mmCIF file of C-alpha atoms in Angstrom:
data_model
loop_
_atom_site.group_PDB
_atom_site.id
_atom_site.type_symbol
_atom_site.label_atom_id
_atom_site.label_comp_id
_atom_site.label_asym_id
_atom_site.label_seq_id
_atom_site.Cartn_x
_atom_site.Cartn_y
_atom_site.Cartn_z
ATOM 1 C CA MET A 1 5.423 -58.377 20.678
ATOM 2 C CA GLN A 2 3.595 -59.253 23.832
ATOM 3 C CA ARG A 3 5.833 -57.533 26.388
ATOM 4 C CA PRO A 4 7.533 -54.496 24.835
ATOM 5 C CA VAL A 5 8.611 -51.183 26.234
ATOM 6 C CA ILE A 6 7.275 -48.127 24.463
ATOM 7 C CA ALA A 7 10.366 -45.996 23.830
ATOM 8 C CA ILE A 8 9.780 -42.337 23.048
ATOM 9 C CA PHE A 9 12.832 -40.550 21.695
ATOM 10 C CA GLY A 10 13.326 -36.916 22.630
ATOM 11 C CA ALA A 11 13.698 -33.830 20.491
ATOM 12 C CA ALA A 12 14.367 -30.180 21.221
ATOM 13 C CA VAL A 13 12.708 -28.229 23.997
ATOM 14 C CA LEU A 14 12.044 -24.570 23.155
ATOM 15 C CA ALA A 15 13.661 -21.776 25.180
ATOM 16 C CA ASP A 16 10.391 -21.164 27.032
ATOM 17 C CA GLY A 17 10.201 -24.832 28.117
ATOM 18 C CA ARG A 18 7.552 -25.918 25.617
ATOM 19 C CA PRO A 19 8.086 -28.930 23.363
ATOM 20 C CA SER A 20 9.288 -28.242 19.834
ATOM 21 C CA PRO A 21 6.962 -29.382 17.050
ATOM 22 C CA SER A 22 9.062 -32.556 16.683
ATOM 23 C CA LEU A 23 8.833 -33.331 20.384
ATOM 24 C CA GLN A 24 5.098 -32.606 20.396
ATOM 25 C CA ARG A 25 4.595 -35.074 17.526
ATOM 26 C CA ARG A 26 6.611 -37.725 19.340
ATOM 27 C CA ILE A 27 4.545 -37.249 22.495
ATOM 28 C CA GLY A 28 1.410 -37.781 20.408
ATOM 29 C CA TYR A 29 2.859 -40.916 18.833
ATOM 30 C CA GLY A 30 3.802 -42.175 22.285
ATOM 31 C CA ALA A 31 0.285 -41.554 23.611
ATOM 32 C CA LYS A 32 -1.172 -43.588 20.726
ATOM 33 C CA ALA A 33 1.302 -46.398 21.383
ATOM 34 C CA ALA A 34 0.496 -46.322 25.108
ATOM 35 C CA ALA A 35 -3.181 -46.770 24.261
ATOM 36 C CA ALA A 36 -2.437 -49.635 21.841
ATOM 37 C CA TRP A 37 -0.083 -51.425 24.274
ATOM 38 C CA ALA A 38 -2.023 -50.645 27.450
ATOM 39 C CA ARG A 39 0.160 -52.752 29.766
ATOM 40 C CA ALA A 40 3.548 -51.771 28.378
ATOM 41 C CA PRO A 41 5.911 -49.587 30.376
ATOM 42 C CA VAL A 42 6.932 -46.345 28.705
ATOM 43 C CA LEU A 43 10.501 -45.039 28.568
ATOM 44 C CA CYS A 44 10.733 -41.292 27.994
ATOM 45 C CA SER A 45 14.231 -40.554 26.726
ATOM 46 C CA GLY A 46 16.111 -37.282 26.435
ATOM 47 C CA GLY A 47 18.288 -35.150 28.646
ATOM 48 C CA VAL A 48 18.577 -31.407 29.066
ATOM 49 C CA GLY A 49 19.492 -29.689 25.832
ATOM 50 C CA ALA A 50 20.162 -26.064 25.073
ATOM 51 C CA ALA A 51 17.118 -24.839 26.983
ATOM 52 C CA GLY A 52 14.553 -25.705 29.565
ATOM 53 C CA PRO A 53 13.855 -28.925 31.391
ATOM 54 C CA SER A 54 14.806 -32.373 30.115
ATOM 55 C CA GLU A 55 13.171 -33.745 27.006
ATOM 56 C CA ALA A 56 12.125 -36.797 29.049
ATOM 57 C CA SER A 57 10.282 -34.657 31.605
ATOM 58 C CA ILE A 58 8.450 -32.794 28.837
ATOM 59 C CA ILE A 59 7.451 -36.150 27.295
ATOM 60 C CA GLN A 60 6.271 -37.351 30.705
ATOM 61 C CA ALA A 61 4.129 -34.249 31.281
ATOM 62 C CA GLY A 62 2.629 -34.513 27.797
ATOM 63 C CA LEU A 63 1.760 -38.189 28.210
ATOM 64 C CA ILE A 64 0.110 -37.532 31.565
ATOM 65 C CA ARG A 65 -2.004 -34.823 29.871
ATOM 66 C CA PHE A 66 -3.042 -37.493 27.344
ATOM 67 C CA GLY A 67 -4.132 -39.711 30.244
ATOM 68 C CA VAL A 68 -1.191 -42.119 30.422
ATOM 69 C CA ALA A 69 -0.725 -43.258 34.023
ATOM 70 C CA ALA A 70 2.387 -41.795 35.647
ATOM 71 C CA ALA A 71 3.178 -45.216 37.140
ATOM 72 C CA ARG A 72 3.901 -46.549 33.632
ATOM 73 C CA LEU A 73 6.490 -43.853 32.891
ATOM 74 C CA THR A 74 10.238 -44.092 33.404
ATOM 75 C CA LEU A 75 12.504 -41.159 32.587
ATOM 76 C CA ASP A 76 15.900 -41.450 30.947
ATOM 77 C CA GLU A 77 17.256 -37.952 31.456
ATOM 78 C CA ALA A 78 20.897 -38.914 30.916
ATOM 79 C CA SER A 79 20.761 -39.555 27.162
ATOM 80 C CA LEU A 80 21.804 -36.606 25.042
ATOM 81 C CA ASP A 81 21.633 -38.168 21.575
ATOM 82 C CA THR A 82 20.055 -41.033 19.665
ATOM 83 C CA LEU A 83 22.857 -43.499 20.340
ATOM 84 C CA GLN A 84 22.743 -42.901 24.102
ATOM 85 C CA SER A 85 18.960 -43.293 24.029
ATOM 86 C CA VAL A 86 19.306 -46.546 22.079
ATOM 87 C CA VAL A 87 21.648 -47.929 24.747
ATOM 88 C CA ALA A 88 19.191 -46.837 27.459
ATOM 89 C CA VAL A 89 16.338 -48.604 25.654
ATOM 90 C CA ALA A 90 18.397 -51.788 25.229
ATOM 91 C CA ARG A 91 19.297 -51.703 28.939
ATOM 92 C CA PHE A 92 15.636 -51.182 29.910
ATOM 93 C CA VAL A 93 14.535 -54.112 27.732
ATOM 94 C CA ARG A 94 17.199 -56.380 29.186
ATOM 95 C CA ARG A 95 16.597 -55.409 32.830
ATOM 96 C CA GLY A 96 12.843 -55.750 32.443
ATOM 97 C CA ARG A 97 13.164 -59.020 30.538
ATOM 98 C CA LEU A 98 10.930 -57.536 27.873
ATOM 99 C CA ASP A 99 10.372 -58.804 24.326
ATOM 100 C CA GLY A 100 11.597 -55.657 22.620
ATOM 101 C CA ALA A 101 10.625 -52.064 21.998
ATOM 102 C CA VAL A 102 7.944 -50.069 20.219
ATOM 103 C CA ILE A 103 9.807 -47.096 18.735
ATOM 104 C CA CYS A 104 8.096 -43.702 18.886
ATOM 105 C CA SER A 105 9.802 -40.975 16.939
ATOM 106 C CA ASP A 106 9.447 -39.178 13.654
ATOM 107 C CA ARG A 107 9.211 -41.389 10.577
ATOM 108 C CA TYR A 108 12.623 -40.234 9.281
ATOM 109 C CA HIS A 109 14.300 -41.141 12.599
ATOM 110 C CA ILE A 110 12.868 -44.625 13.163
ATOM 111 C CA PRO A 111 15.048 -46.572 10.674
ATOM 112 C CA ARG A 112 18.285 -45.493 12.403
ATOM 113 C CA ILE A 113 16.909 -46.299 15.844
ATOM 114 C CA ARG A 114 15.730 -49.738 14.742
ATOM 115 C CA LEU A 115 19.039 -50.518 13.026
ATOM 116 C CA LEU A 116 21.080 -49.598 16.102
ATOM 117 C CA LEU A 117 18.810 -51.561 18.436
ATOM 118 C CA ALA A 118 19.024 -54.582 16.129
ATOM 119 C CA VAL A 119 22.820 -54.466 16.356
ATOM 120 C CA LEU A 120 22.429 -54.506 20.139
ATOM 121 C CA GLY A 121 20.097 -57.500 19.933
ATOM 122 C CA VAL A 122 16.777 -55.775 20.618
ATOM 123 C CA ARG A 123 13.693 -56.575 18.559
ATOM 124 C CA THR A 124 11.669 -53.529 17.552
ATOM 125 C CA THR A 125 8.487 -52.484 15.892
ATOM 126 C CA PRO A 126 7.741 -48.965 14.701
ATOM 127 C CA GLY A 127 5.201 -47.053 16.718
ATOM 128 C CA PRO A 128 2.420 -44.926 15.280
ATOM 129 C CA THR A 129 3.405 -42.079 12.963
ATOM 130 C CA ALA A 130 1.602 -39.537 10.835
ATOM 131 C CA PRO A 131 1.315 -40.179 7.100
ATOM 132 C CA GLY A 132 3.431 -38.355 4.547
ATOM 133 C CA LEU A 133 5.575 -35.578 5.934
ATOM 134 C CA GLY A 134 3.986 -35.995 9.347
ATOM 135 C CA GLY A 135 3.060 -32.338 9.612
ATOM 136 C CA THR A 136 6.607 -31.097 9.057
ATOM 137 C CA PRO A 137 7.454 -28.401 6.524
ATOM 138 C CA LEU A 138 9.079 -29.806 3.389
ATOM 139 C CA TYR A 139 12.425 -28.021 3.991
ATOM 140 C CA TYR A 140 12.652 -29.492 7.494
ATOM 141 C CA TRP A 141 11.672 -32.967 6.290
ATOM 142 C CA LEU A 142 14.404 -32.841 3.613
ATOM 143 C CA LYS A 143 16.968 -31.529 6.108
ATOM 144 C CA MET A 144 16.190 -34.313 8.572
ATOM 145 C CA HIS A 145 16.370 -37.011 5.873
ATOM 146 C CA LEU A 146 19.800 -35.698 4.887
ATOM 147 C CA ARG A 147 20.858 -35.702 8.543
ATOM 148 C CA GLU A 148 19.698 -39.305 8.950
ATOM 149 C CA ALA A 149 21.487 -40.359 5.752
ATOM 150 C CA LEU A 150 24.724 -39.089 7.312
ATOM 151 C CA ALA A 151 23.982 -40.263 10.853
ATOM 152 C CA ILE A 152 23.197 -43.889 9.985
ATOM 153 C CA PRO A 153 26.695 -44.838 8.765
ATOM 154 C CA TYR A 154 28.302 -42.691 11.487
ATOM 155 C CA ASP A 155 26.339 -44.294 14.350
ATOM 156 C CA LEU A 156 26.645 -47.742 12.802
ATOM 157 C CA ALA A 157 30.430 -47.354 12.686
ATOM 158 C CA ILE A 158 30.471 -46.298 16.345
ATOM 159 C CA VAL A 159 28.341 -49.275 17.324
ATOM 160 C CA ALA A 160 30.482 -51.663 15.280
ATOM 161 C CA ILE A 161 33.710 -50.346 16.807
ATOM 162 C CA ARG A 162 32.367 -50.062 20.353
ATOM 163 C CA ARG A 163 29.898 -52.971 20.281
ATOM 164 C CA ARG A 164 31.479 -54.847 23.200
ATOM 165 C CA ALA A 165 31.608 -51.759 25.389
ATOM 166 C CA LEU A 166 28.035 -50.811 24.481
ATOM 167 C CA LEU A 167 26.778 -54.318 25.189
ATOM 168 C CA ALA A 168 28.573 -54.202 28.546
ATOM 169 C CA ARG A 169 26.663 -50.968 29.314
ATOM 170 C CA VAL A 170 23.427 -52.657 28.286
ATOM 171 C CA ARG A 171 24.133 -55.567 30.625
ATOM 172 C CA ALA A 172 25.209 -53.327 33.521
#
């Protein structure tokens, strides 16, 4: 892809406002992608969860610490889950007339994101990830794989049922 957006998907923010280990990994993946696609805009996605500031603002601050120019960063602070973030990415790609999206998230999360974006007509490529478990404890890695196994058919059903409405939101 010559003109993608780098889309970094949020994860939990700790009660003290620091990024969770998952969010910290995703920030690192996003920084690597931003270096590899030096002209690509970056969409930081994730609203306010149970604690602290928005996931998107934490991603933004982390990327700036890695040296990514603030002018490249756009915040999506409205999305509260993967599906909402996917719609925000699709809208960003369409409005920017971009070629697609580089997906930055944990390895277990990327297949669902890519599947949902494909249904919405957005080409994707996976962003950088860590090998193996990606630094996650085995119990957490297993838990998240189980969650994704359940979430894929659930989100896919929602997209299939609401495809027209979702595409209308993308085009809005």
